[in-house]
Coordinates of C-alpha atoms and ligand atoms in Angstrom, one line a residue:
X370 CA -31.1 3.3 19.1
X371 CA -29.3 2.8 22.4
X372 CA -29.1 -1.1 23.1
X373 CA -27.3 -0.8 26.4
X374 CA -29.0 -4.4 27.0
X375 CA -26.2 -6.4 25.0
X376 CA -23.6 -5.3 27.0
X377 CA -24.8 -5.4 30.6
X378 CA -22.6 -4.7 33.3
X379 CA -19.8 -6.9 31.9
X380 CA -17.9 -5.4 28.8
X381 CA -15.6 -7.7 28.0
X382 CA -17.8 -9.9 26.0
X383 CA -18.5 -7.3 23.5
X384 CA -16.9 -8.0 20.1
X385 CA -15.8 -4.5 19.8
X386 CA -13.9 -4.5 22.6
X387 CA -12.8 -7.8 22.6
X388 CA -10.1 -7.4 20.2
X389 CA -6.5 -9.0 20.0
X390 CA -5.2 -5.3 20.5
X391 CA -7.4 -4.4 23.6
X392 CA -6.0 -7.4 25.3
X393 CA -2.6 -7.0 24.4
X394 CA -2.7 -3.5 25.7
X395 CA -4.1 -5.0 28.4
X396 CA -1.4 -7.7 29.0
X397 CA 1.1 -4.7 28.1
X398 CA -0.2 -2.1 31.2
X399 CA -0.1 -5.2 33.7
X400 CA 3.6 -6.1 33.3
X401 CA 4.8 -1.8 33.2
X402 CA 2.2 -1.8 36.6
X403 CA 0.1 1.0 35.2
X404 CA -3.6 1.4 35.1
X405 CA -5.1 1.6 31.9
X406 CA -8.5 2.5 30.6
X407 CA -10.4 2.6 27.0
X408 CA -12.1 6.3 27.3
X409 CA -14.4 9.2 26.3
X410 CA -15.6 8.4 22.5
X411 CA -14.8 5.5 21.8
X412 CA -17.2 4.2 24.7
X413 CA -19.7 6.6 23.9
X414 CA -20.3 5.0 20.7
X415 CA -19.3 1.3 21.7
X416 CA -22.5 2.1 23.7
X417 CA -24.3 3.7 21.4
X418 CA -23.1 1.1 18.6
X419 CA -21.4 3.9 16.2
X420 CA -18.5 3.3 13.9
X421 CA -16.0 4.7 15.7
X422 CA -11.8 4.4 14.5
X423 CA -9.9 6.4 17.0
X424 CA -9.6 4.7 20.4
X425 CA -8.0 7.0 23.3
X426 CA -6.8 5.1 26.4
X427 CA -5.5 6.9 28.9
X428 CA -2.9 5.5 31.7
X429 CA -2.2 6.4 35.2
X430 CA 1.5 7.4 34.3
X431 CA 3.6 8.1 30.9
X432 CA 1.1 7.9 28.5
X433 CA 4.3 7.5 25.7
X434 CA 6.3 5.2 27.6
X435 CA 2.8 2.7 27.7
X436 CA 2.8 3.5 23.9
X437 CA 6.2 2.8 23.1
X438 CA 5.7 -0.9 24.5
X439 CA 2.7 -1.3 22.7
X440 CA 4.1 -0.2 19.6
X441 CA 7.1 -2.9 20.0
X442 CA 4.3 -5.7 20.7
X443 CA 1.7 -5.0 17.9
X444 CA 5.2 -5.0 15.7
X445 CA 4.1 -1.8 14.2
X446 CA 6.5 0.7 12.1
X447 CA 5.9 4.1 13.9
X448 CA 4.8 5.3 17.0
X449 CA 3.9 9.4 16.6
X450 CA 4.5 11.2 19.5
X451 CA 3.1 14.5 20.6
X452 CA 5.6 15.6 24.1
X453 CA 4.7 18.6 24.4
X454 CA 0.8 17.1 25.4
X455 CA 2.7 14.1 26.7
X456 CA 0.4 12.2 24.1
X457 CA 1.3 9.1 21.6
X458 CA -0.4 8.0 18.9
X459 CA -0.3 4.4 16.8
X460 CA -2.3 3.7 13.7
X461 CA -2.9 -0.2 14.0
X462 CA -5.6 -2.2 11.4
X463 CA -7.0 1.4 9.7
X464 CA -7.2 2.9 13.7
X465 CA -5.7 5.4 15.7
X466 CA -5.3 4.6 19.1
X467 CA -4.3 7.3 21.0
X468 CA -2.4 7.5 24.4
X469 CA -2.2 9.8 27.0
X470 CA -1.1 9.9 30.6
X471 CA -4.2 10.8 33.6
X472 CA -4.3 14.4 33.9
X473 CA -5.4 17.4 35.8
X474 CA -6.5 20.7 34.2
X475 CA -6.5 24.0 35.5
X476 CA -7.5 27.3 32.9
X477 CA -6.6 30.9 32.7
X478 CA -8.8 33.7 31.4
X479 CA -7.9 34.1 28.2
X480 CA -6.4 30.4 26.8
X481 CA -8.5 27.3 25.9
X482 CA -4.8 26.4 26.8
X483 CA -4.7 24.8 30.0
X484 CA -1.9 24.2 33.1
X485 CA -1.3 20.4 32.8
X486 CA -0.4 18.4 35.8
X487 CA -0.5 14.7 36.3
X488 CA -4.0 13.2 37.9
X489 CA -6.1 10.4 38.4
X490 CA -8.6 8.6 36.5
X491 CA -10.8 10.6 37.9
X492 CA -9.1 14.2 37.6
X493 CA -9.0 12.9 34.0
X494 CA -12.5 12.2 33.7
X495 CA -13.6 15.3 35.6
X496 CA -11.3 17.5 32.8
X497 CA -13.8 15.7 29.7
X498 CA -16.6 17.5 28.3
X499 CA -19.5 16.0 28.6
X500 CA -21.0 13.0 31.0
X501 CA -21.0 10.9 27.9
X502 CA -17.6 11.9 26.7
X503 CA -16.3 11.0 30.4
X504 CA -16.9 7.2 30.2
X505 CA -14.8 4.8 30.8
X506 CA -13.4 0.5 30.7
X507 CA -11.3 -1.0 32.7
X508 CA -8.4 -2.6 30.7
X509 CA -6.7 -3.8 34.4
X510 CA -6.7 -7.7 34.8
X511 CA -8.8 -7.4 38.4
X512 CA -11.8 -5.4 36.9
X513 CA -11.3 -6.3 33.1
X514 CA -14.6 -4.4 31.4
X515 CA -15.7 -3.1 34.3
X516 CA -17.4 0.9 33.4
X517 CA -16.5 3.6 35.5
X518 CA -19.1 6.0 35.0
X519 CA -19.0 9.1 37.5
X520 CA -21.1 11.1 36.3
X521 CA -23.9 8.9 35.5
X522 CA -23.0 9.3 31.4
X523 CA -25.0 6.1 30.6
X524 CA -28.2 7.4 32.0
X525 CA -27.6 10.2 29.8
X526 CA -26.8 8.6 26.4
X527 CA -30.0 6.4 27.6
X528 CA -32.2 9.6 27.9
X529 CA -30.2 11.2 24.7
X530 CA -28.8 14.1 27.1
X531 CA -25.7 16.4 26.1
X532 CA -24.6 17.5 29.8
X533 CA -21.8 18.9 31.1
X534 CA -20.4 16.9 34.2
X535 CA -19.4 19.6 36.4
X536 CA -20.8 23.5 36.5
X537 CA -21.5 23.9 32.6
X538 CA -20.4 27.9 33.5
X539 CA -16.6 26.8 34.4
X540 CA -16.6 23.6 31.4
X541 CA -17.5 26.3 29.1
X542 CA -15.7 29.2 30.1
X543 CA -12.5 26.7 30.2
X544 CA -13.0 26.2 27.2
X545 CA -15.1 27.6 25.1
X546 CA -14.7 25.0 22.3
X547 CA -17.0 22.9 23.7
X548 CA -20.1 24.9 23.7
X549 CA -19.7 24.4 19.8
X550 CA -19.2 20.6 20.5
X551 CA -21.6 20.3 22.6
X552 CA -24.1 21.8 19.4
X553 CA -22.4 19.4 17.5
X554 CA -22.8 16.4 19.4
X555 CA -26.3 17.2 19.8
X556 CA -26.9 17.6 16.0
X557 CA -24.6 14.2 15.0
X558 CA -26.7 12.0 18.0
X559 CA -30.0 13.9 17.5
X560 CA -29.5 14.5 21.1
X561 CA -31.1 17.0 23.6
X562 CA -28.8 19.8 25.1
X563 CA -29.9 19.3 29.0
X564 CA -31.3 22.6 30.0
X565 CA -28.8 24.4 32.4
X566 CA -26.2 23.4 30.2
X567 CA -27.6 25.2 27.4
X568 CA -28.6 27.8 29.5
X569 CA -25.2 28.4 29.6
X570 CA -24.0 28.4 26.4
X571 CA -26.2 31.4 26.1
X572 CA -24.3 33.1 28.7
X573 CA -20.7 32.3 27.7
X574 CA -21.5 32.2 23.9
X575 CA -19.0 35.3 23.7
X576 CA -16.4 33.6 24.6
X577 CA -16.8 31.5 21.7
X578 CA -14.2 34.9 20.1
X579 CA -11.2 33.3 21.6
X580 CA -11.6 30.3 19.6
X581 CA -9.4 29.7 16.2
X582 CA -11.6 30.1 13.3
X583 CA -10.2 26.6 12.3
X584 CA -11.7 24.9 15.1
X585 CA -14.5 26.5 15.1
X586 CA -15.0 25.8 11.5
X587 CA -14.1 22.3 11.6
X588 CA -16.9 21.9 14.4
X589 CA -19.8 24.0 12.1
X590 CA -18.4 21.4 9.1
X591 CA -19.2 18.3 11.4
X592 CA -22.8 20.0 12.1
X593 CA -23.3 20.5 8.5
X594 CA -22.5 16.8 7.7
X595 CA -24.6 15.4 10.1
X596 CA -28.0 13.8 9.4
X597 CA -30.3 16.6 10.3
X598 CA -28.0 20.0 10.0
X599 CA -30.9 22.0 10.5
X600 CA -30.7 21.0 14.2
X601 CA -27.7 21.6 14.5
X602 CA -28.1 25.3 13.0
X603 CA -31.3 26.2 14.9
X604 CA -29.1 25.8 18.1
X605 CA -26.5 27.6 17.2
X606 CA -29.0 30.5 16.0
X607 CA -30.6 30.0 19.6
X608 CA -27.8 30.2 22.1
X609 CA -26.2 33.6 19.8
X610 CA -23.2 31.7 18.8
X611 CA -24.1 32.1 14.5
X612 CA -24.1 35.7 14.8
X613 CA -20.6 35.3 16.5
X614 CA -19.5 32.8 14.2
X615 CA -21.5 33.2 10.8
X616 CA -23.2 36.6 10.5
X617 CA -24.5 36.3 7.2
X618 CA -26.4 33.5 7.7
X619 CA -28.5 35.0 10.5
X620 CA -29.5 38.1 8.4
X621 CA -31.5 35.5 6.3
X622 CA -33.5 35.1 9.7
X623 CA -37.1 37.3 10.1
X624 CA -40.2 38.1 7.9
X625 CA -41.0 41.6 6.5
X626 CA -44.7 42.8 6.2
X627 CA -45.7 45.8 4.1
X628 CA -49.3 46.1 3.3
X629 CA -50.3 43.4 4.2
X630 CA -47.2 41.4 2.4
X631 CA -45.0 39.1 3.9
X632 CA -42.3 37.4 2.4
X633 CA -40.9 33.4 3.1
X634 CA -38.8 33.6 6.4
X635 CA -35.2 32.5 4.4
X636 CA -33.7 31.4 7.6
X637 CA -36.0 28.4 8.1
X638 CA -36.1 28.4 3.8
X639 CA -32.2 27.6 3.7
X640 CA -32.5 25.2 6.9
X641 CA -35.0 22.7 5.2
X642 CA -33.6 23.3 2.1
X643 CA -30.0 21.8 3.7
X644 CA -32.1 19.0 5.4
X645 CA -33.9 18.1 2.1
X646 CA -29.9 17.7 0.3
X647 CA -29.0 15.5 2.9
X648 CA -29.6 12.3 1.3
X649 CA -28.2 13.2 -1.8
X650 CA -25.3 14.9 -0.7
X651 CA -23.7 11.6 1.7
X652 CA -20.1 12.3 0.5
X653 CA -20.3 15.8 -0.9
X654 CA -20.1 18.5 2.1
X655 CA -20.2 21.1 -0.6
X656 CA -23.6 20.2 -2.3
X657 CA -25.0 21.5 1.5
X658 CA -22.6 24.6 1.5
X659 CA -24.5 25.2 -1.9
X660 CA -27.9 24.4 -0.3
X661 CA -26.8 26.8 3.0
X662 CA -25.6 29.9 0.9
X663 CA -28.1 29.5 -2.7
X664 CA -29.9 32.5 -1.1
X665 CA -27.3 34.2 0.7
X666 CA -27.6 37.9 -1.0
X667 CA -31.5 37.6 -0.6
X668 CA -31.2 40.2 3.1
X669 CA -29.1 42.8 0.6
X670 CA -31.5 42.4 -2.4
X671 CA -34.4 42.6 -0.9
X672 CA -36.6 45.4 -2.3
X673 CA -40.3 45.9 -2.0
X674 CA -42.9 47.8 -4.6
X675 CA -46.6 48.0 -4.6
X676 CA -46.3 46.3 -8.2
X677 CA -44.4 43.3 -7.6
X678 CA -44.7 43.0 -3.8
X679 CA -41.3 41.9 -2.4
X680 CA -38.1 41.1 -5.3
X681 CA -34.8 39.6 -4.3
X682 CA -33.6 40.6 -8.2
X683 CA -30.0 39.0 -8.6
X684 CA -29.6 37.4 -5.0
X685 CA -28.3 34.9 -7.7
X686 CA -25.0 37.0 -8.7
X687 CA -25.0 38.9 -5.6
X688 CA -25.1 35.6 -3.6
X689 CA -22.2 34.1 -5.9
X690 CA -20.0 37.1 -5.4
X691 CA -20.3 36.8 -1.7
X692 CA -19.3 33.4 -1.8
X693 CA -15.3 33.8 -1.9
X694 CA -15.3 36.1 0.9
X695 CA -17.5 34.1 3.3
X696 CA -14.7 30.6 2.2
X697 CA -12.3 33.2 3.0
X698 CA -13.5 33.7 6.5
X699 CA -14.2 30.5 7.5
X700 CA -11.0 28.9 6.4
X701 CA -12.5 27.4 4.0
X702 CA -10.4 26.1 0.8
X703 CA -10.2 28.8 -1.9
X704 CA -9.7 26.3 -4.7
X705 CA -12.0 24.5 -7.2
X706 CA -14.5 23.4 -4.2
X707 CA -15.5 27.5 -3.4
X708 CA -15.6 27.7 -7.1
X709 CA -17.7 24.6 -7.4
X710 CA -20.3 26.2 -4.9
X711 CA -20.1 29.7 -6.2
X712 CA -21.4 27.8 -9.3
X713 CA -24.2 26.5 -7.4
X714 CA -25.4 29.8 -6.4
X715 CA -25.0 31.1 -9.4
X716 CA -26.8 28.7 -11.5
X717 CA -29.9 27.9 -9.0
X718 CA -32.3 29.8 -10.5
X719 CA -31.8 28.9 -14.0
X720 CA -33.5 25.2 -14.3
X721 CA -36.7 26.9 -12.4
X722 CA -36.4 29.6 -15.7
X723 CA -36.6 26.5 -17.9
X724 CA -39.3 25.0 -16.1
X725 CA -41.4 28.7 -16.8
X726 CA -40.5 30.0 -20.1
X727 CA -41.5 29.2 -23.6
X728 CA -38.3 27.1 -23.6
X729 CA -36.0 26.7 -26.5
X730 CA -32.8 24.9 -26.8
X731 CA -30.7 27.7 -27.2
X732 CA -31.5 28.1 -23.0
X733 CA -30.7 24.7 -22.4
X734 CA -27.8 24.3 -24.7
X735 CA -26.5 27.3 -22.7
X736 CA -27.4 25.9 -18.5
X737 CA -25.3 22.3 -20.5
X738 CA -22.3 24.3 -21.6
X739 CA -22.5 26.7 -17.9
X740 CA -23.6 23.8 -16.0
X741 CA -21.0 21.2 -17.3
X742 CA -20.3 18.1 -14.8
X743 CA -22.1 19.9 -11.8
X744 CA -25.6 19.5 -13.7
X745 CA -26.9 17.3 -11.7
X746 CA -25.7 18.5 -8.5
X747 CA -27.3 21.7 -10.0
X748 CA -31.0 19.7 -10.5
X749 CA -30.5 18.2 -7.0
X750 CA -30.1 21.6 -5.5
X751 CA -33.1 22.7 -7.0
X752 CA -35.1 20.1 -6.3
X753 CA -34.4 20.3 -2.4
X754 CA -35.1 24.3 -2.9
X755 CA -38.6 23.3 -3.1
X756 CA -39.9 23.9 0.4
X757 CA -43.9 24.1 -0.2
X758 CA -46.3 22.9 2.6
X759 CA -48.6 22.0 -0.3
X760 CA -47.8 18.6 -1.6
X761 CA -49.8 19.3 -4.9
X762 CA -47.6 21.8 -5.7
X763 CA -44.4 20.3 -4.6
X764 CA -45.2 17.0 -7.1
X765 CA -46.2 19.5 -9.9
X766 CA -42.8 21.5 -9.4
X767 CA -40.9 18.4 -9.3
X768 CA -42.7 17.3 -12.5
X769 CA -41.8 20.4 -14.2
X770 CA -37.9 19.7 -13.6
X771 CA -38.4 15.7 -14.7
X772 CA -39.6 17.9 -18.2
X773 CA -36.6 20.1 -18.0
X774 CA -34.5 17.2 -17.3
X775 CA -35.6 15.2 -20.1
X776 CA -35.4 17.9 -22.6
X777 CA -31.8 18.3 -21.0
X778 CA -30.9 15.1 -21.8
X779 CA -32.2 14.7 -25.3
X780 CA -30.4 18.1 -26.2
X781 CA -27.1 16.7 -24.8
X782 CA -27.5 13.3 -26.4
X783 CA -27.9 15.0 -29.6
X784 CA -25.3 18.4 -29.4
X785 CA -22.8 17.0 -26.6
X786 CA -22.9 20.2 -25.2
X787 CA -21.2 19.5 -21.8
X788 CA -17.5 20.0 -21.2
X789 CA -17.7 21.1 -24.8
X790 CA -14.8 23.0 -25.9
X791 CA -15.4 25.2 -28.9
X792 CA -13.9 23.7 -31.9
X793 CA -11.8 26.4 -32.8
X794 CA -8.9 27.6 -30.8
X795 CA -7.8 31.4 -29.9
X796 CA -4.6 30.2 -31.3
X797 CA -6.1 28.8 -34.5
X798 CA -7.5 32.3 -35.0
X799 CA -4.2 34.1 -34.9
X800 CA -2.7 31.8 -37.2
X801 CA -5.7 32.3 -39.9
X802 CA -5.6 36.2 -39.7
X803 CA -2.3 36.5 -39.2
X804 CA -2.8 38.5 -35.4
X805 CA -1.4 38.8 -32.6
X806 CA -3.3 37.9 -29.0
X807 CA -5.8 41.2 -29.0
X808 CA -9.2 42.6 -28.7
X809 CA -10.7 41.2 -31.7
X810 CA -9.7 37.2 -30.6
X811 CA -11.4 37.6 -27.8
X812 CA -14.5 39.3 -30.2
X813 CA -14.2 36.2 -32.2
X814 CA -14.2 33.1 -29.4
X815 CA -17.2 34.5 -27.8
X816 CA -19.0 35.2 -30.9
X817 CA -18.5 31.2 -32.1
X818 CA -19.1 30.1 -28.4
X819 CA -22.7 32.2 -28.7
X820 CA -23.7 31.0 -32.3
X821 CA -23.3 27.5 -31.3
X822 CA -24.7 27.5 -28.2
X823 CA -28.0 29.3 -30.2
X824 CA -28.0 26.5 -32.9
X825 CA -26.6 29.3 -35.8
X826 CA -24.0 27.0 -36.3
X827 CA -23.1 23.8 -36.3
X828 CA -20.6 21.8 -33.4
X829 CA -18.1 21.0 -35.9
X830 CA -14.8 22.4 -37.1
X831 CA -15.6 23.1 -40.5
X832 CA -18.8 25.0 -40.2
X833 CA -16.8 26.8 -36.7
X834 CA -14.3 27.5 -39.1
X835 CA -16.2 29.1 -41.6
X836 CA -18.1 31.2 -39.4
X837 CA -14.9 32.5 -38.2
X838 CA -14.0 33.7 -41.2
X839 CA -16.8 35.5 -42.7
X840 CA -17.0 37.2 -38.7
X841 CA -13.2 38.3 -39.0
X842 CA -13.4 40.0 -42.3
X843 CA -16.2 41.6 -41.0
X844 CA -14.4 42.7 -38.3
X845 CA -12.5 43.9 -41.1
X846 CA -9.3 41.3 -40.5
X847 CA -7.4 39.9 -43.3
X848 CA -7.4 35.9 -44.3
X849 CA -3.6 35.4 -43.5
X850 CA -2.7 33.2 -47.3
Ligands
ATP904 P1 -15.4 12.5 17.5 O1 -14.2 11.6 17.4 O2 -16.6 12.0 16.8 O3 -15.1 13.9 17.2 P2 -15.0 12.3 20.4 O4 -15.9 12.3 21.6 O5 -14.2 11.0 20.2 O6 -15.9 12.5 19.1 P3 -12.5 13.7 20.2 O7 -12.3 15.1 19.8 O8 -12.0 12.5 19.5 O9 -14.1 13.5 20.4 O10 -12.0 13.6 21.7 C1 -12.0 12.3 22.5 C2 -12.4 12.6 23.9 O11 -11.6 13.6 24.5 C3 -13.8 13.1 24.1 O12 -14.8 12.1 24.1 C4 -13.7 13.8 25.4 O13 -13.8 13.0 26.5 C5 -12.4 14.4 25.3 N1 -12.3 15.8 24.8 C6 -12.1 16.2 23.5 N2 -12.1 17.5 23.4 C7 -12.4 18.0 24.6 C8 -12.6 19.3 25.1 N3 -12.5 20.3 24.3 N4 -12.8 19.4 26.4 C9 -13.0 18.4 27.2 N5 -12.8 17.1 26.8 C10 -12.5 16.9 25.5
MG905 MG1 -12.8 10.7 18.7

């Protein structure tokens, strides 16, 4: 909620702000005779009374030189500097404040880089991206606290408005970047995009192409961490920037009919789906990549027949598969995260199996040993894949995977299925047939893997080690003496 009451027109008095460091930059600014002010989101969110850790400040003059003599009066080890954006950066108390000399911006066609010259405070605050993001406090002694606000940013964050503060068309064809903040904001605030601003992000989206992937994914991974990522998603669908940016995901969007038979729309599936992981996904950005791309491959395995009405057969696999690629084009990491939500999608139609089926442990001996640590990211997955408008249903689904889960959990209690390692080794093989690494190893590992996992034999060494033999001399291997 915005409680702009507590801080009036005086911000000195606010406990945020009011810090031994604020003043001392302060003091600092006054004696080197430059003006110096606390800006963009740092005061958005002072405001709005957000956590916030990186404090920019920006100074009429040397942004470095001002940092260099705080640095020597907060007695801190290192002072990073960036020349080439005439910036300066010191981490101080687990916070990054952030200096940088007034500025004036001018763009070229085809750069998000711009022609830097110095400027005024309010050259500086006419270069920032939206009239929230433009705020800013006076750290000089005469006006100490005092907000300059030109564009009427507080009204704004009052009336929760994402607005550009001069022509959105030149902000965004600047820089494109910030049409994708400007989603972003929206979706992190639960904030309204003001109309002509959105307007045009519809009409530059294209220029979204000269962004680096990086960025741009770095912005779609702050969307997809924010409270309601749905919102965040549906305006990005809206203004043409997903198809740009994420193709796949759009082709989820629409509903076929064929006699009479429609199928779920798998767009707005996957969005609710995402919202519904949300508060069990806080610190785990890849539980919602799981929930965003579980039904990925449904647009290429979509089939229709008079018998069975529409089928997305092996979206499950197909969907799993696709999953490298699309990490691959976002920049996102390759490693055991993309493999960690290529599980996911592999596995998100098995507990629903369970919940249908004549169950018997073998099937849930086998989703223990495939699921392993990620089962109950697994059941949380499938639990938020429940999108029903029909609360009866939704409670008996739900009840059906408390079953699945119980019988889950007695199964493990009692076979310690998960992270289980079969008890006998590839290596142990060779040595007890006297064999080199080949064919009929691999034969041998899967078929003890199988026979325990179906309760033929068992989880122990001796009874593996028995099966092993009689399999291998069937195999028609020799016991090595
Ligand atoms: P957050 O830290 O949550 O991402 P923020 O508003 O602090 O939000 P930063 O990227 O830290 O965003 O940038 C700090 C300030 O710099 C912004 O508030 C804004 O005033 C300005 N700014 C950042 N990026 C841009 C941009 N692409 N165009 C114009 N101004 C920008
Ligand atoms: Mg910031």
């Amino acid at each position: 909620m915005v409680r702009l009451k507590s801080l009036e027109n005086n911000y000195s008095n606010h406990s945020l702000i009011n810090t031994q460091a604020i003043q001392l930059i302060s003091e600092v600014a006054f004696d080197a005779n430059q003006q110096v002010y606390l800006i963009g989101g740092y005061v958005r969110d002072l405001i709005l009374e957000r956590k916030s850790d990186d404090l920019d400040f920006v100074t009429v003059g040397s942004g470095i030189d001002l940092a260099k003599k705080v640095g020597e009066k907060l007695k801190v080890k290192q002072v990073s500097f960036f020349k080439n954006f005439g910036t300066a950066m010191i981490n101080f108390q687990n916070k990054e404040y952030q200096f940088v000399g007034a500025r004036k911006e001018s763009y070229r066609e085809n750069s998000r880089n711009p022609i830097v010259e110095n400027g005024t405070l309010e050259d500086d605050q006419n270069r920032r991206d939206f009239t929230i993001n433009a705020l800013a406090i006076s750290l000089n002694k005469n006006d100490f606290g005092q907000l300059i606000d030109p564009f009427n940013g507080i009204n704004d964050l009052a009336a929760k408005l994402i607005k550009t503060p001069l022509n959105p068309d030149i902000t965004f064809s600047d820089d494109p970047l910030r049409m994708l903040r400007a989603i972003r904001f929206a979706s992190q605030l639960n904030f309204k995009i003001e109309k002509l601003t959105f307007e045009s992000i519809i009409k530059n989206a294209n220029r979204i192409e000269i962004i680096s992937q990086e960025r741009v994914t770095e912005e779609l991974q702050k969307i997809i961490k924010s409270n309601s990522p749905s919102y965040g998603f549906k305006l990005l669908e809206k203004s043409g920037i997903l198809e740009i940016i994420f193709p796949e995901f759009t082709k989820l969007k629409g509903v076929e009919i064929i006699n009479g038979k429609g199928h779920k729309d798998n767009f707005y599936h996957t969005l609710t789906v995402l919202d519904n992981i949300v508060p069990f996904s806080k610190n785990n950005v890849w539980l919602r990549w799981s929930a965003l791309l579980h039904d990925i491959a449904k647009p290429p395995t979509k089939r229709f027949s008079k018998k069975s009405g529409w089928t997305f057969h092996g979206h499950e696999d197909k969907g799993a598969r696709m999953v490298p690629q699309i990490f691959k084009n976002l920049k996102l990491p390759l490693d055991n995260k993309m493999k960690y939500v290529q599980k996911l999608v592999q596995l998100h139609l098995r507990p629903i199996a369970l919940t249908k089926e004549e169950i018997t442990d073998s099937a849930i001996r086998r989703l223990l040993f495939d699921a392993g640590d990620d089962l109950e990211d697994l059941m949380k997955l499938c639990r938020a894949d429940i999108t029903s408008k029909n609360k009866d249903k939704v409670k008996k689904y739900l009840q059906r995977f408390d079953d699945v889960e119980s019988k889950l959990k007695t199964l493990e209690d009692q076979d310690k299925i998960r992270n289980w390692q079969p008890p006998i080794t590839g290596e142990e093989i060779m040595n007890t047939f006297g064999i080199k690494p080949s064919k009929e190893v691999g034969i041998l590992k899967h078929a003890i893997k199988e026979a325990i996992l179906d309760g033929l034999v068992k989880n122990n060494p001796k009874d593996a080690y028995d099966y092993i033999l009689k399999r291998g001399v069937e195999l028609g291997l020799k016991i090595k003496k």
